[in-house]
Coordinates of C-alpha atoms and ligand atoms in Angstrom, one line a residue:
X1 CA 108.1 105.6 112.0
X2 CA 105.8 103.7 109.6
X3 CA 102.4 104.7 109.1
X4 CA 100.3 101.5 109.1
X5 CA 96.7 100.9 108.1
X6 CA 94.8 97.7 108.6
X7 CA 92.4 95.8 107.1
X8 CA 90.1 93.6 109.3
X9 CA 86.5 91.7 109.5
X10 CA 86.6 90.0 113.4
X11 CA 87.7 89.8 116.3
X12 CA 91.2 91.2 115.4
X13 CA 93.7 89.6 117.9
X14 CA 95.8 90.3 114.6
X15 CA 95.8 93.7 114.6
X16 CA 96.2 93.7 118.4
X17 CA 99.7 91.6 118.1
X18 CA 100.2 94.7 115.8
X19 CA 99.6 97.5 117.9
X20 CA 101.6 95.8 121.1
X21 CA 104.6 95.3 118.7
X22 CA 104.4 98.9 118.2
X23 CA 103.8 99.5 121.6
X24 CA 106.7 97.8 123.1
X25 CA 108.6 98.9 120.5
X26 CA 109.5 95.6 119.0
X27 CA 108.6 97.6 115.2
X28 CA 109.2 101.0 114.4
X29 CA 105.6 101.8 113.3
X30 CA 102.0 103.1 114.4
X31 CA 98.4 101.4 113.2
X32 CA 96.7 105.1 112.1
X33 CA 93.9 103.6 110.7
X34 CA 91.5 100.5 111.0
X35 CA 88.8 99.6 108.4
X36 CA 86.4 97.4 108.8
X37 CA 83.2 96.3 106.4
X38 CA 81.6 95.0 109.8
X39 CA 80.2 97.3 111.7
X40 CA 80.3 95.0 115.2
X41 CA 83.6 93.8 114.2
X42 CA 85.6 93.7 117.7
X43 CA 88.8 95.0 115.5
X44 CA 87.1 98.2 115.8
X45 CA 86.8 98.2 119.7
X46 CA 90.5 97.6 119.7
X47 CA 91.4 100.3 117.6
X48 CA 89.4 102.6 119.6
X49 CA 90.5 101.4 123.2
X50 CA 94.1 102.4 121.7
X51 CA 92.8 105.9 120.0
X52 CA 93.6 105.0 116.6
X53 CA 91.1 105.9 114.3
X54 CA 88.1 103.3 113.4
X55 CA 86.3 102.8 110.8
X56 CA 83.1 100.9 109.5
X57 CA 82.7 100.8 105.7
X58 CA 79.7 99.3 104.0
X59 CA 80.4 96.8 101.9
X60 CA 77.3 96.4 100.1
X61 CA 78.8 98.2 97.1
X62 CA 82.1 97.0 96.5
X63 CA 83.7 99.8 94.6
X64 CA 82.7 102.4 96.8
X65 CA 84.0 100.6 99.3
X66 CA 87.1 100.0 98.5
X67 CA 87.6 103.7 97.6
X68 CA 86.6 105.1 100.8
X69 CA 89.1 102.5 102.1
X70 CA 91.5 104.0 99.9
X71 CA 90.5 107.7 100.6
X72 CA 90.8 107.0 104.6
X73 CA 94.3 105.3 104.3
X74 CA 95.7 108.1 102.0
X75 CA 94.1 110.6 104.7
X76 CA 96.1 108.9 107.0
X77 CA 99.5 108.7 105.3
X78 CA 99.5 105.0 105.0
X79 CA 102.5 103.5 103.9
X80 CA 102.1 100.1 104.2
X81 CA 98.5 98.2 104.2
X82 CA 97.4 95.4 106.2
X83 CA 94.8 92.7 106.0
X84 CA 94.4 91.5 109.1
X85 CA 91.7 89.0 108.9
X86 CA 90.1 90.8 106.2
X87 CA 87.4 88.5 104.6
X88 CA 86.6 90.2 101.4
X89 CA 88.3 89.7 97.9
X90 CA 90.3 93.0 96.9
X91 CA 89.6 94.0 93.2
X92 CA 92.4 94.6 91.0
X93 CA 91.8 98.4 90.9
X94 CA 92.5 98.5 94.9
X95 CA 95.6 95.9 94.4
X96 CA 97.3 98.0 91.6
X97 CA 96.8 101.1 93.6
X98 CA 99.1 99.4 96.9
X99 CA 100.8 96.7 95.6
X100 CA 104.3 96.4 97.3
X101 CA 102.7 98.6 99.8
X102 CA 99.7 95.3 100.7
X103 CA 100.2 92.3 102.8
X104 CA 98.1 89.5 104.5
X105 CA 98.3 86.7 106.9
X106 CA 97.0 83.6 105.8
X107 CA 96.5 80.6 108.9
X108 CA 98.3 78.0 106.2
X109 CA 101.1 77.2 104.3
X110 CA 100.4 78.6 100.8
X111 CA 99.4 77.7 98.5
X112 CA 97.8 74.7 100.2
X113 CA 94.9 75.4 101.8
X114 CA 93.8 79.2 99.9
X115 CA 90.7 80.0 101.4
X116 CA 88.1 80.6 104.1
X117 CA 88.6 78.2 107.2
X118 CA 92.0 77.0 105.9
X119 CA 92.6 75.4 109.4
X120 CA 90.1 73.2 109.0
X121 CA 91.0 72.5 105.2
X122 CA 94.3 71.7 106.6
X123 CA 92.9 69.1 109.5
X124 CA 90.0 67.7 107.3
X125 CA 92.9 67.1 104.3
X126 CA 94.7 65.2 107.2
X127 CA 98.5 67.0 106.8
X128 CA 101.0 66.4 109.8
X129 CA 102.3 69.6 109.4
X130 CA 100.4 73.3 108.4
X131 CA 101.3 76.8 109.3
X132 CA 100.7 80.0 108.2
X133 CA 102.0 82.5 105.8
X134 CA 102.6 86.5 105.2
X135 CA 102.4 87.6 101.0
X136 CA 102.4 90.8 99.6
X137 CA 98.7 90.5 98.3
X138 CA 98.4 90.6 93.8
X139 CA 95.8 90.3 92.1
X140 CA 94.9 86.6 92.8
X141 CA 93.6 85.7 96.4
X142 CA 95.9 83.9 98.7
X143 CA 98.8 83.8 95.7
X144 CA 101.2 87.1 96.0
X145 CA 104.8 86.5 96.7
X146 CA 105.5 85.5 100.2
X147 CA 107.3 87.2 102.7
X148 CA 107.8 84.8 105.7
X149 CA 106.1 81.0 106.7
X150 CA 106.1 79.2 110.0
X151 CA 105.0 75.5 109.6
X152 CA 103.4 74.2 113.2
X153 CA 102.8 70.5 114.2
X154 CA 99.3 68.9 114.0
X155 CA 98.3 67.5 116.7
X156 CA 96.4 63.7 117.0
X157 CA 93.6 65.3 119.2
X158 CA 93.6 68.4 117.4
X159 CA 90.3 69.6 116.6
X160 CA 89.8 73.2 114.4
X161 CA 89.7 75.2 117.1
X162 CA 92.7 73.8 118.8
X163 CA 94.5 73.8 115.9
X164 CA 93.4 77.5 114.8
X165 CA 94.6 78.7 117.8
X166 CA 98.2 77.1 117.9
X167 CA 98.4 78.5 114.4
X168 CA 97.1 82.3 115.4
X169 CA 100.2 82.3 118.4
X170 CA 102.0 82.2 115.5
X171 CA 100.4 84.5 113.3
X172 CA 100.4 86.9 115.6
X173 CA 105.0 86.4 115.7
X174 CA 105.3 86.6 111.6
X175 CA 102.5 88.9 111.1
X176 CA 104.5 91.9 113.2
X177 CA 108.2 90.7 111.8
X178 CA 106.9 91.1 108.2
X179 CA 105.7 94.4 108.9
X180 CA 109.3 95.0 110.6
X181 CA 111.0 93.8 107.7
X182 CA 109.0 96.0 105.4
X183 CA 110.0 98.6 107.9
X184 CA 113.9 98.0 107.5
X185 CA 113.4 97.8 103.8
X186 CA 114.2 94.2 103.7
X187 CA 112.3 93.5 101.0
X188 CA 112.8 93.3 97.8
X189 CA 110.2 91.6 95.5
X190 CA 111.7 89.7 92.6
X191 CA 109.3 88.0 90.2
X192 CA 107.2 85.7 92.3
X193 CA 109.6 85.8 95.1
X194 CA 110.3 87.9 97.5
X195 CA 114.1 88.3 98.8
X196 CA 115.0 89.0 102.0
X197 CA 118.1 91.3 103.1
X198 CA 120.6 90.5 105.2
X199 CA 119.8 92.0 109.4
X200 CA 118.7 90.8 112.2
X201 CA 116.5 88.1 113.5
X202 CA 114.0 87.6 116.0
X203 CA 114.5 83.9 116.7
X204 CA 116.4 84.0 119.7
X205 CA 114.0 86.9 121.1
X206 CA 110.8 85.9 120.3
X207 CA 110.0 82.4 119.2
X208 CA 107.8 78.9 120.1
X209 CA 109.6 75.4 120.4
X210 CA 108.2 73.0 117.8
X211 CA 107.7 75.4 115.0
X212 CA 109.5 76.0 112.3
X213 CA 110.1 79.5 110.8
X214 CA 111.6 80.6 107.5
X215 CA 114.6 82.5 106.8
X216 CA 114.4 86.0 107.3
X217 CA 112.2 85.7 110.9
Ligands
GRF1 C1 93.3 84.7 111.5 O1 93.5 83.3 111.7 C2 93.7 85.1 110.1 O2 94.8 84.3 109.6 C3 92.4 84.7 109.3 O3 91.4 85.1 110.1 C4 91.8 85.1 111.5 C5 91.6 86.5 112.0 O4 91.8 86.4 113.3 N1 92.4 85.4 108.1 P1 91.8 87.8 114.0 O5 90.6 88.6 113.6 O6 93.1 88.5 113.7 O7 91.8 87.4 115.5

């Protein structure tokens, strides 16, 4: 079963579509660890409420930080990382140390829209169609070599929120499958790209109308 630690600054319905994957058994994996540098961040109470170790780190120095981060997830065994809505900027020392073992979700389709509020980049820019996207995470923010993208419609009466939340429905489908995939040892990171092995998909099982998901979900 894969150990999974997770990154996150909010709210965390991310890390929530996490644990209920593992729950119900849709990934073969268990969240043993959640970090957070807020100390209020509602991640936290989720993590709790499902007994997985919490915990807050200060921030305020960034290298000490993101060694404690490191020291908790090696504590737990961590074999794959997750930033969940994690708000910070990894340094490269942290992104050596767990590359290929390191992903994020990011609420559009890279590289447009890199970035804090990308949803409302996205409806400010005026595209018809945005999405969102998983990536191993390198040493450039919002620019490692992505693992799946789902592109969903904007809407005419669309306003951020609205849009942010159609977007997070579907974060919270490729978020889990990537960690699946990683799981199954469908990946394989080539270069800038990252190749996908042949199994199965969860398109039939577990997927909206009007959005448009790339190979490999
Ligand atoms: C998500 O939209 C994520 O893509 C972005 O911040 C939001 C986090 O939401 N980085 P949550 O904390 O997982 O609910």
């Amino acid at each position: 079963m894969l150990r999974v630690g997770v990154l996150a600054s909010g709210r965390g319905t991310n890390l929530q579509a996490i644990i209920d994957a593992c729950n119900n058994k849709m990934i073969n994996a268990r969240v043993v660890a959640v970090v957070s540098d807020k100390e209020n961040a509602y991640a936290l109470e989720r993590a709790r409420k499902h007994g997985i170790e919490a915990y807050y780190v200060d921030a305020s120095d960034k290298e000490k930080h993101e060694r404690k981060i490191d020291e908790i997830f090696e504590s737990h065994g961590v074999e794959l990382a997750v930033g969940a809505g994690y708000m910070r900027i990894l340094s490269p020392w942290f992104i050596k140390r767990w590359y290929g073992k390191l992903i994020n979700i990011h609420p559009a389709l890279l590289p447009s829209f890199k970035g804090i509020d990308a949803q409302r980049q996205a409806l400010e820019y005026g595209v018809k169609i945005t999405g969102c996207t998983t990536h191993f995470m390198d040493e450039k923010p919002d620019h490692g070599p992505i693992i799946l993208q789902a592109a969903v419609r904007v809407k005419e009466d669309d306003t951020r929120d609205s849009l942010a939340e159609r977007i997070l429905k579907v974060e919270h489908q490729i978020l889990p499958r990537s960690i699946d995939l990683f799981e199954k040892g469908r990946l394989v990171i080539e270069g800038r790209k990252v190749k996908i092995l042949p199994g199965d998909s969860w398109l039939e099982k577990y997927s909206y109308p009007d959005v448009f998901y790339s190979e490999g979900y």
